[in-house]
Amino acid sequence: MTKFMLLVKYDETPGEPAPMTSWDQADITAHLDYYRKLNDELRASGELVGGEVLAGPAQARRVVSDGRGAPVVTDGPFAEAKELLAGYQIVDVDSEQRALEIAARVSEVPGPGGVPLGQSIEVRQVMTEMGDDVSWIDEPRGS
């Protein structure tokens, strides 16, 4: 078994659905129900390790510390951000292909009017599963 993190991103570009905070309540409920059902299935199969929906960028903080002085904490939202991390899931699956299949289902989550959002889901293997050799970090897959 190999762990993968599925990063759900929201991209605020023209033509994309409006933020969920502006949706009708029925659309929000359908969206969240889809995730609940998917997570229940993944829990039942033993593939879901965990996951969370994250608060919006207005509640975000950035912390930078050089280890010598007090850390610098900056409140969000961050104007330069074009996309935000909306949530994540960690799955423990038999193959990368299975992680990609699950990511496709996450991408199909319904948005306004029940139309699948087609969100971009970033799939990243959890590094602790790869051993001590870090030479692969910057290598393309299959090298």
PDB file of C-alpha atoms in Angstrom, residues 3-61:
ATOM      1  CA  LYS A   3      -0.120   6.780   0.570  1.00  0.00           C
ATOM      2  CA  PHE A   4      -1.060   9.704  -1.648  1.00  0.00           C
ATOM      3  CA  MET A   5      -2.319  13.167  -0.780  1.00  0.00           C
ATOM      4  CA  LEU A   6      -5.060  14.516  -3.015  1.00  0.00           C
ATOM      5  CA  LEU A   7      -4.998  18.316  -2.910  1.00  0.00           C
ATOM      6  CA  VAL A   8      -8.281  19.990  -3.837  1.00  0.00           C
ATOM      7  CA  LYS A   9      -7.656  23.441  -5.238  1.00  0.00           C
ATOM      8  CA  TYR A  10     -10.009  26.280  -6.052  1.00  0.00           C
ATOM      9  CA  ASP A  11      -8.913  28.522  -8.897  1.00  0.00           C
ATOM     10  CA  GLU A  12     -10.435  32.015  -9.015  1.00  0.00           C
ATOM     11  CA  THR A  13     -10.138  32.525 -12.765  1.00  0.00           C
ATOM     12  CA  PRO A  14     -12.771  33.932 -15.109  1.00  0.00           C
ATOM     13  CA  GLY A  15     -15.186  31.267 -16.309  1.00  0.00           C
ATOM     14  CA  GLU A  16     -14.778  29.159 -13.169  1.00  0.00           C
ATOM     15  CA  PRO A  17     -17.728  28.715 -10.786  1.00  0.00           C
ATOM     16  CA  ALA A  18     -18.167  31.406  -8.155  1.00  0.00           C
ATOM     17  CA  PRO A  19     -16.912  30.631  -4.641  1.00  0.00           C
ATOM     18  CA  MET A  20     -19.110  28.175  -2.757  1.00  0.00           C
ATOM     19  CA  THR A  21     -20.077  30.921  -0.306  1.00  0.00           C
ATOM     20  CA  SER A  22     -22.201  32.440  -3.096  1.00  0.00           C
ATOM     21  CA  TRP A  23     -23.998  29.190  -4.110  1.00  0.00           C
ATOM     22  CA  ASP A  24     -27.585  28.288  -3.323  1.00  0.00           C
ATOM     23  CA  GLN A  25     -27.923  26.209  -0.168  1.00  0.00           C
ATOM     24  CA  ALA A  26     -29.164  23.205  -2.183  1.00  0.00           C
ATOM     25  CA  ASP A  27     -25.993  23.260  -4.305  1.00  0.00           C
ATOM     26  CA  ILE A  28     -23.775  23.482  -1.212  1.00  0.00           C
ATOM     27  CA  THR A  29     -25.636  20.550   0.359  1.00  0.00           C
ATOM     28  CA  ALA A  30     -25.298  18.438  -2.816  1.00  0.00           C
ATOM     29  CA  HIS A  31     -21.577  19.287  -3.013  1.00  0.00           C
ATOM     30  CA  LEU A  32     -20.906  18.292   0.594  1.00  0.00           C
ATOM     31  CA  ASP A  33     -23.127  15.196   0.369  1.00  0.00           C
ATOM     32  CA  TYR A  34     -21.064  14.004  -2.620  1.00  0.00           C
ATOM     33  CA  TYR A  35     -17.878  14.277  -0.552  1.00  0.00           C
ATOM     34  CA  ARG A  36     -19.504  12.519   2.426  1.00  0.00           C
ATOM     35  CA  LYS A  37     -20.624   9.617   0.232  1.00  0.00           C
ATOM     36  CA  LEU A  38     -17.226   9.310  -1.469  1.00  0.00           C
ATOM     37  CA  ASN A  39     -15.395   9.457   1.865  1.00  0.00           C
ATOM     38  CA  ASP A  40     -17.762   6.853   3.348  1.00  0.00           C
ATOM     39  CA  GLU A  41     -16.973   4.518   0.415  1.00  0.00           C
ATOM     40  CA  LEU A  42     -13.227   5.079   0.803  1.00  0.00           C
ATOM     41  CA  ARG A  43     -13.439   4.524   4.578  1.00  0.00           C
ATOM     42  CA  ALA A  44     -15.371   1.282   4.022  1.00  0.00           C
ATOM     43  CA  SER A  45     -12.716   0.049   1.567  1.00  0.00           C
ATOM     44  CA  GLY A  46      -9.935   0.983   3.999  1.00  0.00           C
ATOM     45  CA  GLU A  47      -8.410   3.463   1.554  1.00  0.00           C
ATOM     46  CA  LEU A  48      -9.172   6.767   3.309  1.00  0.00           C
ATOM     47  CA  VAL A  49      -6.537   7.750   5.860  1.00  0.00           C
ATOM     48  CA  GLY A  50      -7.962  11.226   6.476  1.00  0.00           C
ATOM     49  CA  GLY A  51      -8.935  14.517   4.982  1.00  0.00           C
ATOM     50  CA  GLU A  52     -10.361  17.896   5.793  1.00  0.00           C
ATOM     51  CA  VAL A  53     -12.087  20.875   4.231  1.00  0.00           C
ATOM     52  CA  LEU A  54     -10.046  23.995   4.942  1.00  0.00           C
ATOM     53  CA  ALA A  55     -11.262  27.425   6.035  1.00  0.00           C
ATOM     54  CA  GLY A  56     -11.227  30.212   3.484  1.00  0.00           C
ATOM     55  CA  PRO A  57      -8.262  32.476   2.746  1.00  0.00           C
ATOM     56  CA  ALA A  58      -9.561  35.281   4.983  1.00  0.00           C
ATOM     57  CA  GLN A  59      -8.812  33.014   7.956  1.00  0.00           C
ATOM     58  CA  ALA A  60      -5.378  31.953   6.672  1.00  0.00           C
ATOM     59  CA  ARG A  61      -2.060  32.949   8.208  1.00  0.00           C
TER      60      ARG A  61
END
